[in-house]
Coordinates of C-alpha atoms in Angstrom, one line a residue:
M1 CA -19.4 -15.8 -38.0
S2 CA -18.1 -19.3 -38.4
K3 CA -14.4 -20.1 -38.4
T4 CA -12.7 -23.2 -39.9
L5 CA -11.5 -25.5 -37.2
P6 CA -7.8 -26.4 -37.0
S7 CA -6.5 -28.6 -39.8
F8 CA -5.6 -32.3 -39.2
L9 CA -2.0 -31.4 -39.5
A10 CA -2.3 -28.6 -36.8
L11 CA -4.1 -31.1 -34.5
L12 CA -1.2 -33.5 -34.9
V13 CA 1.2 -30.7 -33.9
I14 CA -0.9 -29.9 -30.8
F15 CA -1.2 -33.5 -29.8
G16 CA 2.6 -34.0 -30.3
W17 CA 3.3 -30.9 -28.2
F18 CA 1.2 -32.1 -25.3
T19 CA 2.6 -35.7 -25.4
L20 CA 6.2 -34.4 -25.6
N21 CA 5.8 -32.2 -22.6
L22 CA 3.9 -34.7 -20.6
H23 CA 6.1 -37.7 -21.4
A24 CA 3.1 -39.5 -22.9
K25 CA 4.6 -42.9 -22.4
D26 CA 3.2 -42.5 -18.8
P27 CA -0.4 -43.7 -19.0
I28 CA -1.5 -40.9 -16.5
S29 CA 0.0 -38.1 -18.6
N30 CA -1.3 -39.7 -21.8
Q31 CA -4.8 -39.8 -20.3
L32 CA -4.6 -36.1 -19.4
S33 CA -3.2 -35.0 -22.8
M34 CA -5.9 -37.0 -24.7
A35 CA -8.7 -35.4 -22.6
I36 CA -7.3 -31.8 -23.2
E37 CA -6.9 -32.6 -26.9
K38 CA -10.5 -33.8 -27.1
S39 CA -11.7 -30.4 -25.9
E40 CA -9.5 -28.7 -28.4
T41 CA -10.5 -30.8 -31.4
K42 CA -14.2 -30.6 -30.6
G43 CA -13.9 -26.9 -31.0
S44 CA -16.7 -25.8 -28.7
Y45 CA -17.6 -26.1 -25.1
R46 CA -19.0 -24.1 -22.2
W47 CA -17.3 -23.5 -18.9
V48 CA -17.8 -21.9 -15.5
S49 CA -14.9 -20.5 -13.5
E50 CA -15.1 -19.5 -9.8
S51 CA -12.4 -18.3 -7.5
E52 CA -12.1 -18.3 -3.7
L53 CA -9.5 -16.0 -2.0
E54 CA -8.3 -16.3 1.6
G55 CA -6.1 -13.7 3.3
Q56 CA -6.4 -11.3 0.4
S57 CA -8.4 -8.1 0.2
G58 CA -9.6 -6.0 -2.8
F59 CA -11.0 -7.0 -6.1
R60 CA -13.2 -10.2 -6.0
P61 CA -15.2 -10.8 -9.2
G62 CA -18.1 -13.3 -9.3
A63 CA -18.3 -16.4 -11.4
M64 CA -17.2 -16.3 -15.0
R65 CA -19.4 -18.1 -17.5
G66 CA -18.0 -18.7 -21.0
T67 CA -18.7 -20.4 -24.3
T68 CA -16.2 -20.9 -27.1
V69 CA -17.3 -22.2 -30.5
A70 CA -13.9 -21.8 -32.3
D71 CA -10.4 -20.7 -31.6
D72 CA -11.2 -17.0 -31.4
M73 CA -15.0 -16.9 -30.9
I74 CA -15.8 -16.5 -27.2
A75 CA -18.8 -15.4 -25.2
L76 CA -18.4 -14.4 -21.6
S77 CA -20.6 -13.1 -18.7
M78 CA -19.4 -12.2 -15.2
S79 CA -20.2 -9.9 -12.3
F80 CA -18.3 -7.4 -10.3
G81 CA -20.3 -6.4 -7.3
S82 CA -23.6 -5.0 -8.6
R83 CA -22.3 -4.7 -12.1
D84 CA -22.9 -7.4 -14.8
L85 CA -20.5 -7.5 -17.7
Q86 CA -20.9 -9.3 -21.1
I87 CA -18.2 -9.8 -23.7
F88 CA -18.5 -11.3 -27.2
I89 CA -15.1 -11.8 -28.9
D90 CA -14.9 -12.6 -32.6
G91 CA -11.3 -12.6 -33.8
E92 CA -9.6 -9.2 -33.6
K93 CA -12.8 -7.4 -32.5
A94 CA -15.1 -7.6 -29.4
A95 CA -18.4 -6.3 -28.2
V96 CA -18.6 -5.4 -24.5
T97 CA -21.2 -3.8 -22.3
D98 CA -20.4 -0.5 -20.5
R99 CA -21.7 0.5 -17.0
D100 CA -25.1 1.4 -18.5
G101 CA -25.4 -1.9 -20.4
R102 CA -24.8 -0.3 -23.8
W103 CA -22.7 -2.3 -26.3
E104 CA -19.3 -0.9 -27.3
T105 CA -16.8 -2.0 -30.0
I106 CA -13.2 -2.6 -29.1
A107 CA -10.1 -3.9 -30.8
M108 CA -8.7 -7.0 -29.2
K109 CA -5.2 -5.7 -29.8
A110 CA -4.4 -2.6 -27.8
Q111 CA -2.9 0.1 -30.1
G112 CA -1.7 2.7 -27.6
Y113 CA -1.1 2.8 -23.9
S114 CA -4.6 2.8 -22.7
S115 CA -6.5 -0.5 -22.7
G116 CA -9.7 1.4 -23.6
K117 CA -11.7 1.2 -20.4
F118 CA -12.2 -1.6 -17.9
S119 CA -14.3 -3.9 -20.1
A120 CA -11.6 -3.8 -22.9
S121 CA -8.9 -4.7 -20.4
I122 CA -10.9 -7.7 -19.1
A123 CA -11.6 -8.9 -22.7
R124 CA -8.0 -8.7 -23.8
N125 CA -6.9 -10.9 -20.8
V126 CA -9.5 -13.6 -21.4
E127 CA -8.2 -17.2 -21.7
T128 CA -10.3 -20.2 -22.5
P129 CA -9.6 -23.2 -20.3
V130 CA -7.7 -24.9 -23.2
E131 CA -5.5 -21.8 -23.7
E132 CA -4.8 -21.8 -20.0
L133 CA -3.9 -25.5 -19.9
K134 CA -1.5 -25.1 -22.8
K135 CA 0.6 -22.9 -20.5
L136 CA -0.1 -24.7 -17.3
V137 CA 0.2 -28.4 -17.9
P138 CA 3.8 -28.4 -19.2
L139 CA 4.8 -26.9 -15.9
L140 CA 3.4 -29.7 -13.7
T141 CA 5.6 -32.1 -11.9
S142 CA 4.9 -35.4 -10.1
L143 CA 1.7 -36.4 -12.1
R144 CA -0.2 -39.0 -10.1
T145 CA -3.7 -40.2 -9.4
E146 CA -5.5 -39.6 -6.1
D147 CA -9.0 -41.2 -5.9
D148 CA -10.8 -40.1 -9.1
W149 CA -8.4 -37.2 -9.8
I150 CA -5.2 -36.7 -11.8
V151 CA -3.0 -34.5 -9.7
G152 CA 0.1 -32.4 -10.5
D153 CA 2.3 -30.0 -8.5
L154 CA 3.0 -26.4 -9.6
P155 CA 6.5 -25.0 -9.3
A156 CA 6.9 -22.0 -7.0
N157 CA 6.9 -19.3 -9.7
A158 CA 3.8 -20.6 -11.3
A159 CA 2.0 -20.8 -7.9
E160 CA 3.0 -17.2 -7.2
D161 CA 1.6 -16.1 -10.5
H162 CA -1.7 -17.9 -9.9
L163 CA -2.1 -16.0 -6.6
E164 CA -2.2 -12.7 -8.5
I165 CA -0.9 -10.8 -5.4
R166 CA -0.8 -7.0 -5.7
R167 CA 2.2 -6.5 -3.5
G168 CA 2.9 -3.2 -1.7
G169 CA 6.3 -4.0 -0.3
E170 CA 5.5 -7.5 1.0
T171 CA 7.7 -10.5 0.3
V172 CA 6.1 -13.7 -1.0
R173 CA 7.6 -16.8 0.7
R174 CA 7.1 -20.5 0.2
P175 CA 4.5 -20.4 -2.7
T176 CA 3.1 -23.9 -3.5
G177 CA 0.5 -25.0 -5.9
I178 CA -1.4 -28.1 -7.0
V179 CA -3.7 -28.8 -9.9
R180 CA -6.4 -31.5 -9.9
F181 CA -8.1 -32.8 -13.1
R182 CA -11.4 -34.8 -13.3
I183 CA -11.8 -36.9 -16.5
N184 CA -15.0 -38.7 -17.4
H185 CA -15.3 -41.0 -20.4
G186 CA -12.1 -39.5 -21.9
S187 CA -13.3 -35.9 -21.5
L188 CA -12.0 -33.2 -19.2
I189 CA -15.0 -32.1 -17.1
K190 CA -13.3 -30.2 -14.3
Y191 CA -10.0 -28.9 -13.0
V192 CA -9.0 -27.1 -9.8
V193 CA -6.0 -24.9 -9.4
R194 CA -5.0 -24.0 -5.8
A195 CA -2.0 -22.0 -4.7
E196 CA -0.9 -20.7 -1.3
A197 CA 1.9 -18.7 0.2
E198 CA 3.1 -16.5 3.0
L199 CA 3.0 -12.8 2.6
V200 CA 5.7 -11.3 4.8
N201 CA 6.1 -7.6 5.7
E202 CA 8.6 -6.7 8.4
D203 CA 7.4 -8.7 11.4
R204 CA 4.0 -9.7 10.1
T205 CA 3.2 -12.9 8.2
N206 CA -0.1 -13.4 6.5
K207 CA -1.2 -16.7 4.8
V208 CA -2.9 -16.2 1.5
S209 CA -4.4 -18.7 -0.9
R210 CA -6.4 -18.7 -4.2
T211 CA -8.5 -21.7 -5.4
K212 CA -9.9 -21.5 -8.9
T213 CA -12.4 -24.2 -10.0
I214 CA -13.3 -24.6 -13.7
Q215 CA -16.1 -26.9 -14.9
L216 CA -16.5 -27.8 -18.6
R217 CA -19.6 -29.1 -20.3
D218 CA -21.3 -29.4 -23.7
V219 CA -18.0 -30.3 -25.3
G220 CA -18.5 -30.4 -29.1
T221 CA -22.2 -29.2 -28.9
A222 CA -22.0 -25.7 -27.4
K223 CA -23.4 -22.8 -29.4
W224 CA -23.5 -19.1 -28.9
D225 CA -26.5 -16.8 -29.4
V226 CA -25.2 -13.2 -30.0
P227 CA -27.7 -10.5 -28.8
D228 CA -28.7 -8.0 -31.4
G229 CA -26.8 -5.2 -29.7
A230 CA -23.6 -7.2 -29.6
S231 CA -24.0 -8.3 -33.2
E232 CA -24.4 -4.7 -34.3
A233 CA -21.3 -3.7 -32.3
L234 CA -19.2 -6.4 -33.9
Q235 CA -20.1 -4.9 -37.4
R236 CA -18.8 -1.4 -36.5
P237 CA -15.4 -0.2 -37.6
I238 CA -12.7 0.0 -34.9
K239 CA -11.6 3.5 -33.9
K240 CA -7.8 3.7 -34.2
S241 CA -5.9 5.1 -31.3
E242 CA -2.4 6.6 -31.3
P243 CA 0.3 3.9 -31.6
R244 CA 3.1 3.7 -29.0
L245 CA 6.5 5.4 -29.2
S246 CA 9.6 3.3 -29.7
E247 CA 11.2 1.8 -26.6
A248 CA 14.1 4.3 -26.8
A249 CA 11.7 7.3 -27.0
E250 CA 9.6 5.9 -24.1
A251 CA 12.7 5.7 -21.9
S252 CA 13.8 9.2 -22.9
L253 CA 10.3 10.7 -22.2
L254 CA 10.0 9.1 -18.8
K255 CA 13.5 10.3 -17.9
A256 CA 12.5 13.8 -18.9
R257 CA 9.4 13.5 -16.7
G258 CA 11.5 12.6 -13.7
K259 CA 10.8 8.9 -13.3
R260 CA 12.1 7.3 -10.2
D261 CA 12.4 3.5 -10.0
I262 CA 10.1 3.0 -7.0
G263 CA 6.5 1.9 -6.9
V264 CA 4.5 4.7 -5.1
H265 CA 0.9 5.9 -4.9
D266 CA -0.3 9.2 -3.4
P267 CA 3.1 10.6 -2.4
S268 CA 3.2 13.2 0.4
S269 CA 5.2 16.4 0.5
I270 CA 9.0 16.0 0.8
V271 CA 10.6 17.1 4.0
K272 CA 14.2 16.8 5.3
C273 CA 15.5 15.2 8.5
D274 CA 19.2 14.9 9.5
G275 CA 20.3 15.7 5.9
E276 CA 18.0 13.2 4.2
Y277 CA 14.8 13.7 2.2
W278 CA 11.7 11.8 3.3
F279 CA 8.2 11.4 2.0
F280 CA 5.3 9.0 2.7
S281 CA 2.7 7.2 0.6
T282 CA -0.4 5.1 0.6
G283 CA 0.1 1.5 1.9
T284 CA -0.5 -0.9 4.8
G285 CA 0.7 1.0 7.9
I286 CA 1.8 3.9 5.6
Y287 CA 5.0 3.5 3.6
S288 CA 8.0 5.8 4.0
W289 CA 10.8 6.6 1.6
H290 CA 14.2 8.4 2.1
S291 CA 16.9 9.7 -0.2
Q292 CA 20.1 11.7 0.0
D293 CA 19.9 13.2 -3.5
L294 CA 16.3 13.1 -4.6
Q295 CA 17.3 10.5 -7.2
T296 CA 17.8 7.2 -5.5
W297 CA 15.1 6.3 -2.9
K298 CA 15.0 3.5 -0.4
R299 CA 12.1 2.1 1.7
G300 CA 12.0 3.3 5.3
P301 CA 10.0 1.8 8.2
R302 CA 6.2 1.8 8.2
V303 CA 4.5 4.3 10.4
F304 CA 2.2 1.8 12.0
S305 CA 2.6 -1.9 12.6
G306 CA -1.0 -2.5 13.7
T307 CA -4.5 -1.0 13.4
A308 CA -5.9 1.3 16.0
T309 CA -9.1 0.3 17.7
W310 CA -10.9 3.5 16.6
V311 CA -10.1 2.7 13.0
T312 CA -11.9 -0.7 13.0
E313 CA -14.8 0.7 15.1
M314 CA -15.3 3.4 12.5
I315 CA -14.8 1.3 9.4
P316 CA -15.0 -2.5 10.3
S317 CA -13.6 -3.5 6.9
Q318 CA -10.4 -1.5 7.5
R319 CA -7.2 -3.5 8.0
G320 CA -4.7 -0.7 8.3
H321 CA -4.3 0.2 4.6
Y322 CA -4.1 4.0 4.8
W323 CA -4.4 6.5 2.0
A324 CA -2.7 9.7 0.8
P325 CA -0.7 10.9 3.8
D326 CA 0.9 14.3 4.0
I327 CA 3.7 15.5 6.3
I328 CA 4.9 18.8 7.6
E329 CA 7.7 19.8 9.9
L330 CA 6.3 22.1 12.6
G331 CA 8.6 23.3 15.4
D332 CA 10.3 20.3 16.9
R333 CA 7.9 17.8 15.5
Y334 CA 6.9 16.1 12.3
L335 CA 3.1 15.9 11.8
L336 CA 1.8 13.2 9.5
Y337 CA -1.8 13.3 8.4
Y338 CA -3.4 10.3 6.8
S339 CA -6.7 9.1 5.5
V340 CA -8.9 6.2 6.7
S341 CA -11.8 5.3 4.4
S342 CA -13.4 2.7 2.1
F343 CA -13.2 3.0 -1.6
G344 CA -16.1 5.0 -3.1
K345 CA -17.6 6.0 0.3
N346 CA -17.4 9.2 2.4
T347 CA -17.5 7.5 5.8
S348 CA -13.9 8.7 6.3
A349 CA -11.5 10.3 8.6
I350 CA -8.2 12.2 8.5
A351 CA -6.0 11.4 11.5
L352 CA -2.7 12.6 12.8
A353 CA 0.5 10.9 14.0
S354 CA 3.6 12.7 15.3
T355 CA 7.3 12.1 15.9
T356 CA 10.3 14.3 16.9
T357 CA 12.5 12.7 14.2
L358 CA 12.1 10.7 11.0
N359 CA 15.5 9.0 11.5
P360 CA 14.8 5.4 12.6
N361 CA 18.3 5.2 14.1
D362 CA 17.7 8.0 16.5
P363 CA 16.7 6.8 20.0
A364 CA 14.0 9.4 20.0
F365 CA 12.3 7.9 16.9
G366 CA 8.8 6.7 17.3
W367 CA 5.3 7.6 16.1
T368 CA 2.5 8.7 18.4
D369 CA -1.1 8.3 17.1
E370 CA -2.9 11.6 17.9
G371 CA -6.3 10.4 16.6
I372 CA -8.9 12.0 14.4
V373 CA -8.6 15.6 13.1
I374 CA -11.8 15.7 11.0
Q375 CA -14.2 13.0 9.8
S376 CA -17.2 12.8 7.4
T377 CA -20.2 10.5 7.4
R378 CA -22.8 9.6 4.8
D379 CA -24.8 12.6 5.9
D380 CA -22.1 15.0 4.9
D381 CA -21.6 16.5 1.5
F382 CA -17.8 16.2 1.6
N383 CA -15.2 13.4 2.0
A384 CA -12.5 13.6 4.6
I385 CA -9.5 12.2 2.7
D386 CA -6.4 13.4 0.9
P387 CA -5.1 15.9 3.5
A388 CA -2.5 18.5 2.4
L389 CA -0.8 20.8 4.9
I390 CA 0.6 24.3 4.7
Q391 CA 2.1 26.7 7.2
T392 CA 1.7 30.2 5.9
Q393 CA 4.5 32.8 6.0
S394 CA 2.5 34.4 8.9
G395 CA 2.6 31.2 10.9
E396 CA -0.9 29.9 10.4
L397 CA -1.5 26.2 9.9
W398 CA -4.1 25.1 7.3
M399 CA -5.2 21.8 5.9
S400 CA -6.9 21.3 2.5
F401 CA -8.6 18.0 1.7
G402 CA -11.4 16.3 -0.2
S403 CA -12.4 14.0 -2.9
F404 CA -15.5 14.1 -5.2
W405 CA -18.8 14.9 -3.4
S406 CA -19.1 18.7 -3.1
G407 CA -15.4 19.2 -3.8
L408 CA -12.3 20.3 -1.9
K409 CA -12.4 22.0 1.5
L410 CA -10.0 23.9 3.8
I411 CA -9.8 24.2 7.6
R412 CA -7.5 26.0 9.9
L413 CA -5.6 24.0 12.5
D414 CA -3.9 24.8 15.8
P415 CA -0.1 24.9 15.2
Q416 CA 0.4 23.7 18.8
T417 CA -1.7 20.6 18.7
G418 CA -2.0 20.0 15.0
K419 CA -5.8 19.5 15.5
R420 CA -8.7 21.6 14.2
D421 CA -8.8 25.1 15.6
A422 CA -12.1 25.3 17.4
A423 CA -12.0 29.1 17.5
V424 CA -11.6 29.6 13.7
G425 CA -12.5 26.1 12.5
K426 CA -14.9 27.2 9.7
L427 CA -15.0 24.8 6.7
H428 CA -14.2 26.7 3.5
S429 CA -15.1 25.4 0.0
I430 CA -12.2 26.1 -2.4
A431 CA -12.6 23.9 -5.5
N432 CA -15.2 21.7 -7.2
Y433 CA -15.5 19.6 -10.3
R434 CA -17.2 16.4 -11.4
Q435 CA -14.0 14.4 -10.6
I436 CA -11.7 16.2 -8.3
E437 CA -9.4 15.4 -5.4
A438 CA -5.8 15.6 -4.1
P439 CA -5.3 19.3 -3.3
H440 CA -2.0 20.9 -2.5
I441 CA -1.5 24.6 -1.6
Y442 CA 1.8 26.3 -2.1
Q443 CA 2.6 30.0 -1.2
H444 CA 4.9 31.9 -3.6
D445 CA 5.5 35.5 -4.3
G446 CA 2.4 36.9 -2.6
W447 CA 0.1 34.2 -4.0
F448 CA -1.4 31.0 -2.8
Y449 CA -1.4 28.3 -5.5
L450 CA -3.9 25.5 -5.3
F451 CA -3.0 22.3 -7.2
V452 CA -5.8 19.8 -7.7
N453 CA -6.4 16.6 -9.6
W454 CA -9.2 16.1 -12.1
G455 CA -10.2 12.8 -13.6
K456 CA -10.0 9.1 -12.5
C457 CA -7.2 7.5 -10.6
C458 CA -6.3 4.0 -9.6
S459 CA -7.0 2.4 -13.1
G460 CA -3.5 1.9 -14.3
V461 CA -3.1 2.8 -18.0
D462 CA -6.8 3.8 -18.1
S463 CA -6.4 6.5 -15.4
T464 CA -7.4 10.0 -16.6
Y465 CA -5.8 12.0 -13.7
N466 CA -4.4 15.4 -14.7
I467 CA -3.1 18.2 -12.5
R468 CA -4.7 21.7 -12.6
V469 CA -3.9 24.9 -10.8
G470 CA -5.5 28.2 -9.7
R471 CA -4.3 31.0 -7.4
S472 CA -5.5 33.5 -4.8
R473 CA -4.2 36.4 -2.7
E474 CA -6.0 34.9 0.3
I475 CA -5.6 31.3 1.4
T476 CA -9.4 30.9 1.7
G477 CA -9.8 31.9 -1.9
P478 CA -11.3 32.5 -4.3
Y479 CA -8.8 30.5 -6.4
L480 CA -9.0 31.6 -10.1
D481 CA -7.4 30.0 -13.1
Q482 CA -5.6 31.8 -15.9
D483 CA -8.9 32.6 -17.6
G484 CA -10.3 34.0 -14.4
V485 CA -12.6 31.1 -13.7
D486 CA -13.1 30.2 -10.0
L487 CA -11.9 26.7 -9.2
A488 CA -15.0 26.4 -7.0
N489 CA -17.1 26.7 -10.2
G490 CA -15.1 24.2 -12.3
G491 CA -12.1 26.3 -13.2
G492 CA -8.5 25.0 -13.3
T493 CA -5.6 25.7 -15.6
L494 CA -4.0 22.5 -16.9
L495 CA -0.4 22.0 -15.7
L496 CA 0.4 18.3 -16.3
E497 CA -1.4 15.5 -18.1
S498 CA -0.9 12.1 -19.7
E499 CA 1.8 11.9 -22.3
G500 CA 2.8 8.7 -24.0
P501 CA 3.7 6.2 -21.3
F502 CA 3.5 8.9 -18.6
I503 CA -0.1 8.4 -17.6
G504 CA -2.4 10.0 -15.1
P505 CA -0.1 12.2 -13.0
G506 CA -1.5 13.0 -9.6
H507 CA -1.0 14.1 -6.0
A508 CA 1.2 17.1 -6.8
N509 CA 3.6 18.6 -4.2
V510 CA 6.1 21.4 -4.6
L511 CA 9.6 21.4 -3.1
H512 CA 11.8 24.5 -3.1
E513 CA 15.6 23.7 -2.9
D514 CA 18.1 26.5 -3.3
D515 CA 17.1 28.2 -6.6
H516 CA 15.1 25.2 -7.9
F517 CA 11.4 24.3 -7.6
W518 CA 10.5 20.6 -8.0
L519 CA 7.1 19.1 -8.7
S520 CA 6.6 15.6 -7.3
C521 CA 3.7 13.3 -8.1
H522 CA 2.9 9.7 -8.9
Y523 CA 2.0 8.5 -12.4
Y524 CA 1.1 5.2 -14.1
D525 CA 3.8 3.7 -16.3
G526 CA 2.6 2.6 -19.7
T527 CA 5.8 0.6 -20.2
E528 CA 5.0 -1.5 -17.0
R529 CA 1.3 -2.2 -17.6
G530 CA 0.2 0.8 -15.5
R531 CA 2.3 0.3 -12.4
S532 CA 2.4 3.5 -10.3
H533 CA 5.8 5.3 -10.1
F534 CA 7.2 8.3 -8.4
S535 CA 8.2 11.4 -10.4
I536 CA 10.2 14.5 -9.6
Q537 CA 10.6 17.1 -12.3
E538 CA 11.7 20.8 -12.3
M539 CA 9.0 23.4 -12.2
T540 CA 9.4 27.0 -13.2
W541 CA 7.4 30.2 -13.1
S542 CA 6.1 32.1 -16.1
K543 CA 6.5 35.9 -16.4
K544 CA 2.9 36.2 -15.2
G545 CA 3.6 34.1 -12.1
W546 CA 2.1 30.8 -13.1
P547 CA 3.8 27.4 -12.5
E548 CA 5.0 25.5 -15.5
V549 CA 6.7 22.2 -16.4
A550 CA 8.6 21.7 -19.6
T551 CA 6.6 21.0 -22.8
L552 CA 8.4 18.1 -24.4
S553 CA 8.9 17.8 -28.2
A554 CA 10.9 15.5 -30.4
S555 CA 14.1 17.5 -29.9
D556 CA 13.7 17.3 -26.2
L557 CA 13.9 13.5 -26.5
A558 CA 17.3 13.6 -28.2
P559 CA 19.4 11.6 -28.9
V560 CA 16.4 9.4 -29.9
H561 CA 14.8 11.9 -32.3
D562 CA 14.5 9.4 -35.1
D563 CA 12.9 6.9 -32.7
L564 CA 9.9 9.2 -32.4
K565 CA 8.7 7.9 -35.7
R566 CA 5.7 5.9 -34.7
E567 CA 6.0 2.1 -34.6
P568 CA 3.4 -0.3 -35.9
D569 CA 0.9 -1.6 -33.4
R570 CA 2.3 -4.0 -31.0

């Protein structure tokens, strides 16, 4: 498993590259370039990388410990909460541990749209310290010494990249960054990258920062000891996946699947107010969107500018990032239902907000928080998230909801208050599957159609979401699929699934306009590294009364038929 180290000529090129970019006539930059070159030429070292985040929520991995013994031979270990992950990279192949600690074999070069699970995604994004510094150091300005450190400033764009902010409509302002290097006896032993900025959203400003500390040791003497399981995995052949379409075919397919150029997750039903279409989506304070033609969408105001006291009392970690809202026009009000929860837990609640208009220019505009409609605790076998509303043709108001646990539920609401109807508030079980959530019920031609999601969301190109459907003559069920299988017993006819760069469609809603039916949802865009987008595509009904969306073929992607010839891996 050894690899020949770079040739003397290659080292001269590397050294020349550093010195050219660092103006090596300056003794400070010369000292830094020589220390980095030493780590490169020695060919092996160990490192520990730790990150501290302030003002940011979400994913916080533990320390990364790595060893490199050649250009493309790397061993890594890190933790994500209670999960430990090990990766051994040898050229174009890697061995990684799955959730159960078993060793899997992956290709370091992704062949299709999926990264091939979480571990593969992590492995493909690994950079050794020297690889990182090759990109980072040429960007630095104002190199200087401060005490025992060499210090350089990062430009604004590099500082923003280092923050790795997952924006949901916020604007990043005044990003700044600084890098400090510690050199001992000509060897780089430590460097620290710190960036900070202001995250601005409407009238709120949040200061965020990220500090990454990398320590190097055993330069020139580090070795790796590959476990038997990893060694065996590195000997296995790599399973080939389907290659990507051409860029032209990708664009044509996404257009056919109704791509809209807005980043959206968990879109609500679409309603109209004062001649404009509106929908709402997951986000801090709940995001709103409006359009005059269903094609071009613009951001509207957030529903909430702060976090209600009851929210933080129920879930102390909550900071006003609400999930999967749904909206319905009822009488002279718009009722917006939204989810409050923590990822992976069923300590959750569905709450209600109301307004008489969605038009922010109307003097009557303004949201009133009506409080909790239904909640679940760790003692319940259901999860009170993902609400979906329907008013039946007879005037009854119902809400379906649920995620994982014992499946999807249905309750009747009072159309006057929008709250649970105490008189007939029985909890009905309507669908269940190993991975199920995001219900939507639509009434058509004497049937109630229940749309659900199977699979895993929120994993970008690795999401496995797909939309299924069943129907019933009664809103309470049973909902049967086309094969007669009850959705409560794992049934569900497939309606829409991943296709090329159109990945993991979910949170289906149906809009009826004139003689057209439209299916809206979000999906993960394989051409944009899994960013979630909004989709609206036409839906029709089969002769037997089942919803359908177009099945695409090469001819459907004209005029780029020839582009459907598969390209080489890229």
